[in-house]
Structures are given as C-alpha cells and as structure tokens.
Short mmCIF file of C-alpha atoms and ligand atoms in Angstrom, two decimals:
data_model
loop_
_atom_site.label_atom_id
_atom_site.label_comp_id
_atom_site.label_asym_id
_atom_site.label_seq_id
_atom_site.Cartn_x
_atom_site.Cartn_y
_atom_site.Cartn_z
CA MET A 1 50.10 164.14 129.61
CA ILE A 2 50.14 160.67 127.97
CA PRO A 3 48.93 158.07 130.46
CA LEU A 4 51.13 155.06 131.10
CA PRO A 5 49.56 152.11 129.21
CA PRO A 6 47.42 149.90 131.51
CA GLU A 7 49.75 146.96 130.80
CA PHE A 8 52.68 148.92 132.27
CA GLU A 9 50.57 150.06 135.24
CA THR A 10 49.61 146.46 136.02
CA VAL A 11 53.19 145.23 135.87
CA GLU A 12 54.30 148.04 138.18
CA ALA A 13 51.53 147.34 140.71
CA LYS A 14 52.28 143.61 140.74
CA LEU A 15 56.00 144.26 141.17
CA ARG A 16 55.38 146.61 144.08
CA ALA A 17 53.06 144.04 145.71
CA ARG A 18 55.71 141.36 145.06
CA LEU A 19 53.29 139.21 143.10
CA ILE A 20 55.63 138.74 140.14
CA THR A 21 59.41 138.54 139.78
CA GLY A 22 61.54 141.01 137.88
CA HIS A 23 61.97 138.47 135.12
CA GLU A 24 58.22 137.94 134.79
CA ALA A 25 57.75 141.71 134.69
CA SER A 26 60.35 142.01 131.96
CA GLN A 27 58.57 139.38 129.86
CA ALA A 28 55.19 141.06 130.34
CA ILE A 29 56.64 144.43 129.31
CA PHE A 30 58.28 142.86 126.27
CA VAL A 31 54.93 141.45 125.11
CA ALA A 32 53.11 144.74 125.83
CA ARG A 33 55.67 146.83 123.95
CA ARG A 34 55.54 144.54 120.94
CA ARG A 35 51.78 144.97 120.86
CA LEU A 36 51.73 148.73 121.54
CA GLY A 37 54.64 149.80 119.36
CA PRO A 38 56.62 152.98 120.11
CA PRO A 39 54.80 155.78 122.00
CA TRP A 40 54.55 157.98 118.88
CA HIS A 41 52.29 155.32 117.33
CA TRP A 42 49.81 155.50 120.19
CA LYS A 43 46.47 157.27 119.83
CA SER A 44 47.09 159.05 123.13
CA TRP A 45 50.33 160.46 121.67
CA LYS A 46 48.55 162.16 118.80
CA ALA A 47 46.06 163.82 121.15
CA ALA A 48 48.75 164.98 123.59
CA ARG A 49 50.98 166.23 120.76
CA LYS A 50 48.33 168.76 119.73
CA GLN A 51 48.34 170.21 123.23
CA VAL A 52 52.10 170.69 123.60
CA LEU A 53 52.94 171.73 120.05
CA GLY A 54 53.99 175.38 120.04
CA SER A 55 53.30 177.90 117.30
CA ALA A 56 56.93 178.44 116.32
CA CYS A 57 60.26 176.58 116.15
CA GLU A 58 62.12 177.07 119.42
CA THR A 59 65.49 177.03 117.67
CA CYS A 60 65.03 179.22 114.57
CA GLY A 61 61.70 180.86 115.21
CA ALA A 62 60.06 179.56 112.04
CA GLY A 63 56.31 179.87 112.45
CA LYS A 64 53.18 178.93 110.61
CA GLU A 65 54.93 178.47 107.26
CA ALA A 66 57.07 175.62 108.70
CA ILE A 67 56.12 172.05 109.55
CA LEU A 68 56.45 171.88 113.32
CA TYR A 69 57.30 168.83 115.41
CA VAL A 70 57.22 167.98 119.10
CA GLN A 71 60.77 166.94 119.90
CA HIS A 72 61.84 165.25 123.13
CA THR A 73 64.88 166.76 124.83
CA VAL A 74 65.38 163.41 126.60
CA ARG A 75 65.76 160.00 124.99
CA LEU A 76 63.16 157.25 125.12
CA PRO A 77 64.23 155.28 128.21
CA LYS A 78 66.02 152.07 127.22
CA ILE A 79 65.48 148.99 129.39
CA SER A 80 69.07 147.83 128.86
CA THR A 81 70.34 151.02 130.51
CA TYR A 82 68.32 150.32 133.64
CA LYS A 83 69.38 146.66 133.71
CA GLU A 84 73.04 147.67 133.76
CA LEU A 85 72.41 150.32 136.43
CA ALA A 86 70.47 147.92 138.65
CA LYS A 87 73.12 145.22 138.30
CA SER A 88 76.02 147.47 139.21
CA ASP A 89 74.00 149.03 142.03
CA LEU A 90 73.36 145.60 143.57
CA ALA A 91 76.96 144.53 143.08
CA GLY A 92 78.08 147.62 144.98
CA ARG A 93 75.77 146.97 147.93
CA GLY A 94 76.69 143.33 148.56
CA VAL A 95 73.09 142.14 148.91
CA GLN A 96 72.43 138.70 150.40
CA PRO A 97 71.81 136.10 147.69
CA VAL A 98 69.06 133.48 148.01
CA ASP A 99 69.83 131.11 150.91
CA TYR A 100 69.51 127.71 149.25
CA SER A 101 70.27 125.69 152.36
CA SER A 102 67.41 127.41 154.15
CA ILE A 103 65.07 126.57 151.26
CA ARG A 104 66.23 122.95 151.37
CA GLN A 105 65.43 122.80 155.08
CA GLN A 106 61.96 124.21 154.47
CA MET A 107 61.38 121.69 151.67
CA TYR A 108 62.45 118.87 153.96
CA ALA A 109 60.13 120.09 156.73
CA ILE A 110 57.19 120.14 154.31
CA ARG A 111 57.81 116.50 153.42
CA ALA A 112 58.36 115.51 157.06
CA ALA A 113 55.07 117.12 158.14
CA GLU A 114 53.06 114.83 155.88
CA GLU A 115 52.11 111.61 157.70
CA PRO A 116 52.28 108.59 155.36
CA GLU A 117 49.17 106.44 155.27
CA GLU A 118 48.91 102.64 155.44
CA ARG A 119 48.63 101.51 151.83
CA ASP A 120 48.19 98.16 150.11
CA CYS A 121 51.30 96.68 148.51
CA CYS A 122 52.73 93.54 146.95
CA PRO A 123 53.69 91.01 149.66
CA LYS A 124 56.63 89.84 147.54
CA CYS A 125 58.32 93.07 146.36
CA SER A 126 56.48 95.75 148.44
CA SER A 127 55.55 97.68 145.32
CA LEU A 128 52.49 99.93 145.46
CA SER A 129 51.66 99.42 141.80
CA ILE A 130 49.28 96.55 142.31
CA GLN A 131 45.95 96.00 140.63
CA TYR A 132 42.83 94.10 141.71
CA ARG A 133 41.34 91.91 139.00
CA LYS A 134 37.64 91.18 139.56
CA LYS A 135 37.39 88.13 137.31
CA ALA A 136 40.26 86.34 138.97
CA ALA A 137 39.29 87.76 142.39
CA ALA A 138 42.97 88.39 143.05
CA TRP A 139 45.60 91.07 143.00
CA ILE A 140 48.48 91.21 140.55
CA CYS A 141 51.70 93.16 140.97
CA ASN A 142 52.61 95.42 138.02
CA SER A 143 55.98 96.42 139.37
CA LYS A 144 59.03 96.22 137.16
CA SER A 145 61.36 98.01 139.53
CA THR A 146 63.89 95.19 139.21
CA GLY A 147 63.81 95.36 135.41
CA GLN A 148 61.44 92.42 135.12
CA TYR A 149 57.73 92.33 135.86
CA CYS A 150 57.11 91.02 139.38
CA ALA A 151 53.66 89.72 138.28
CA HIS A 152 53.08 88.19 141.70
CA VAL A 153 49.43 87.16 142.15
CA PHE A 154 47.94 87.27 145.65
CA THR A 155 44.60 87.59 147.48
CA VAL A 156 45.65 89.60 150.55
CA PRO A 157 47.89 92.60 149.99
CA ALA A 158 50.56 93.52 152.49
CA LYS A 159 50.51 96.95 154.18
CA MET A 160 53.12 99.61 154.16
CA ALA A 161 53.34 103.27 155.17
CA ALA A 162 53.38 105.40 152.03
CA LEU A 163 52.22 108.77 150.77
CA THR A 164 49.00 108.87 148.79
CA ALA A 165 48.75 110.65 145.44
CA ASP A 166 46.89 113.52 147.12
CA GLN A 167 49.57 113.84 149.78
CA LYS A 168 52.27 113.96 147.11
CA LYS A 169 50.32 116.64 145.27
CA SER A 170 49.94 118.68 148.44
CA ILE A 171 53.68 118.42 149.13
CA ARG A 172 54.48 119.58 145.61
CA ARG A 173 52.13 122.53 145.99
CA LYS A 174 53.63 123.61 149.32
CA LYS A 175 57.17 123.27 148.02
CA HIS A 176 56.27 125.36 145.00
CA GLN A 177 54.78 128.05 147.26
CA THR A 178 57.93 128.09 149.36
CA TRP A 179 60.08 128.58 146.30
CA ARG A 180 57.74 131.23 144.91
CA ASN A 181 57.79 133.15 148.21
CA THR A 182 61.55 133.08 148.19
CA ILE A 183 62.05 134.40 144.68
CA LEU A 184 59.31 137.02 145.01
CA ASN A 185 61.01 138.47 148.09
CA ARG A 186 64.65 137.95 147.16
CA HIS A 187 66.82 140.99 147.77
CA ASN A 188 68.99 140.47 144.71
CA ASP A 189 66.26 140.68 142.07
CA TRP A 190 68.05 143.35 140.03
CA MET A 191 65.56 142.92 137.20
CA ARG A 192 62.80 144.05 139.55
CA ASN A 193 64.70 147.24 140.35
CA ALA A 194 65.48 147.76 136.66
CA MET A 195 61.86 147.40 135.56
CA LEU A 196 60.55 149.70 138.32
CA ALA A 197 63.12 152.34 137.37
CA TRP A 198 62.36 152.02 133.66
CA ILE A 199 58.58 152.30 134.20
CA GLY A 200 59.20 155.38 136.35
CA GLU A 201 61.27 156.98 133.59
CA MET A 202 58.66 156.09 130.98
CA ARG A 203 56.13 158.00 133.06
CA VAL A 204 58.40 161.07 133.00
CA TYR A 205 59.02 160.66 129.28
CA LEU A 206 55.32 160.36 128.52
CA SER A 207 54.53 163.46 130.62
CA LEU A 208 55.97 165.42 127.66
CA GLN A 209 57.49 167.88 130.13
CA HIS A 210 60.83 167.51 128.39
CA THR A 211 59.84 168.45 124.89
CA LYS A 212 60.20 171.42 122.59
CA THR A 213 58.70 172.51 119.33
CA LEU A 214 61.04 172.37 116.37
CA CYS A 215 60.64 172.92 112.65
CA LYS A 216 61.44 170.06 110.29
CA ARG A 217 64.88 171.40 109.42
CA CYS A 218 65.95 172.09 113.02
CA ALA A 219 64.63 168.70 114.16
CA PHE A 220 66.69 167.06 111.40
CA LEU A 221 69.83 169.04 112.26
CA GLU A 222 69.44 168.16 115.93
CA ASP A 223 68.65 164.48 115.39
CA MET A 224 70.98 163.61 112.57
CA THR A 225 73.88 166.05 112.71
CA ASP A 226 76.00 167.99 115.17
CA HIS A 227 75.02 171.25 113.47
CA LYS A 228 72.64 174.03 114.46
CA PRO A 229 70.97 176.64 112.28
CA CYS A 230 71.87 180.32 112.56
CA ARG A 231 68.91 182.08 114.15
CA LEU A 232 69.30 185.02 111.83
CA CYS A 233 70.17 183.61 108.40
CA GLY A 234 69.51 179.90 108.89
CA PHE A 235 73.01 178.77 107.86
CA ALA A 236 73.84 175.41 109.49
CA TYR A 237 77.13 175.34 111.38
CA PRO A 238 78.67 173.15 114.11
CA LYS A 239 77.08 173.30 117.57
CA THR A 240 80.51 173.88 119.07
CA GLU A 241 80.87 177.26 117.27
CA GLN A 242 79.42 180.44 118.74
CA ILE A 243 79.32 182.73 115.71
CA CYS A 244 77.61 182.11 112.37
CA PRO A 245 80.33 181.89 109.71
CA ASP A 246 77.91 183.25 107.08
CA CYS A 247 76.39 186.35 108.70
CA GLU A 248 78.50 186.67 111.89
CA GLN A 249 75.41 186.58 114.10
CA PRO A 250 76.51 185.38 117.58
CA ASP A 251 74.60 182.38 118.89
CA SER A 252 72.61 183.32 121.96
CA ASP A 253 69.40 182.34 123.64
CA GLN A 254 67.82 185.58 122.46
CA ARG A 255 65.77 184.65 119.43
CA ILE A 256 65.86 187.05 116.51
CA ILE A 257 62.85 186.94 114.26
CA GLY A 258 62.54 188.98 111.17
ZN1 LIG B 1 63.71 175.73 113.20
ZN1 LIG B 2 55.58 92.56 143.43
ZN1 LIG B 3 73.87 183.52 110.02
#
C-alpha cells in the first residue's frame, strides 16, 4: 500500500548483493529515517490512509459523526528488537568468526607478490630520501632515521631493491580489497541479518494489512489505557472483563449499533 522508501530499497539491495556491511546499512538507514521522519509524516501515508480508512469505528461502531483513524494492530518495527534477535540467533548457531590468520596470510602474499625495483639511495646510510640539487650538481641525503640529519653529499647514488610509491599504493589497495571482501562475506554479520529482517517487517507494516479503523475515543482507550468501550452504551471498562458493568451488555465480536 505504502511503498518502501527508495533509500530503504537501496540499502536492502546492496545488502543482498553483499556490497555493504550490516553496520554500513544501519548507518544509511539511520540517516534516511532522520530525513524521512516517521511513516505517518510521509506523503504516501496520507494517500494510502484515505484508501484503508473505513466508514465506522471497528470497536464501537461510531460512524460519520466520529473522527475516524487508521490504527495499526501491529507496532512499528523497532530496529533494536531485530538486533537482539539476530545476535541471539547467531550465538545459538555457533557461526565461524572471521579467520584473522587467513587474512594475515593473504596480506603477506600480496606484499610478497610485488617485486621491489632497483632504486637510488644514499651510499652512506642507504636511505631512499635523497634529493638531487641541480646547482651543486650533486645529491644530498635528507635522512634523519638516526635522529640526526645524514646530510651526506654525493655524485653517484648507490642502488638498493625497494618498493616504489606506486607499488606501495597498489599493495595498500589490494590489502584493502582483501579486508573488504572478508567483512562483506563474513558469516557472523548479525547487523546484516537484523537490518534485512527489519526492512522486511517495515514492508509488512507499510502494507497497511494490519490496520483497523477506530474512532478517536476507541483509539485513545486502546493506545493509552487497558480499557475498552462497551459496544452498546460506550462505558469504558477493563479489557479483561467480559460484561459491561454499566448496562450488562456482554462483550462479543457481534457489533450492536443503534
Ligand atoms: Zn469507537
Ligand atoms: Zn644518508
Ligand atoms: Zn454498556
């Protein structure tokens, strides 16, 4: 009835495709909800409300003369509920946690696969932070790895095998991808399960299948008290009682209007 907001749809699709983690999904939903506000503030809610609103109160039968509301018979799904459920569900199933030693091995292999190049260095301290000065037609070493500037001046640099800046960048990128792949496919991402379950329940909630039409008074009694109105005389008495203490009308599903 009310479509799921596009922001929620996107998060769900990305979660299913394992493009984002549960935590990233949770953050995206948080931002979207803050922007959208509660469903009853949405434009789509107002349009859908007109379609499901009945012509009489389903509890007391009050009709046109009453102010009628669409009342959910289920609560707005709370994310915290689904987090707790997903956590305890995972705990019960003994899912494999992330294998850090395997990740470490992959990281090491990425570094090992990169062949260091022959680079210029300081002949005195082997530092790579050397600089050619045109005026002096000589190199100077800028290294202060020992705490003091090396400042060695030379005309022919020594050579050493070392990674270039581009190689280091490429290693960083590959390591990041490895980590990303791991967390996107981890089996113990309970937040992922929680967000998928919550979005699913929101879809049900927004379908407005679980709603009824109530008058203002009955909606108030149902929301704020544990009382119900007598269908015959309207006297409010506890939900746990079966007979109206005022007019002795038994409470039944058969509505009495008149
Ligand atoms: Zn009513
Ligand atoms: Zn040096
Ligand atoms: Zn009564």
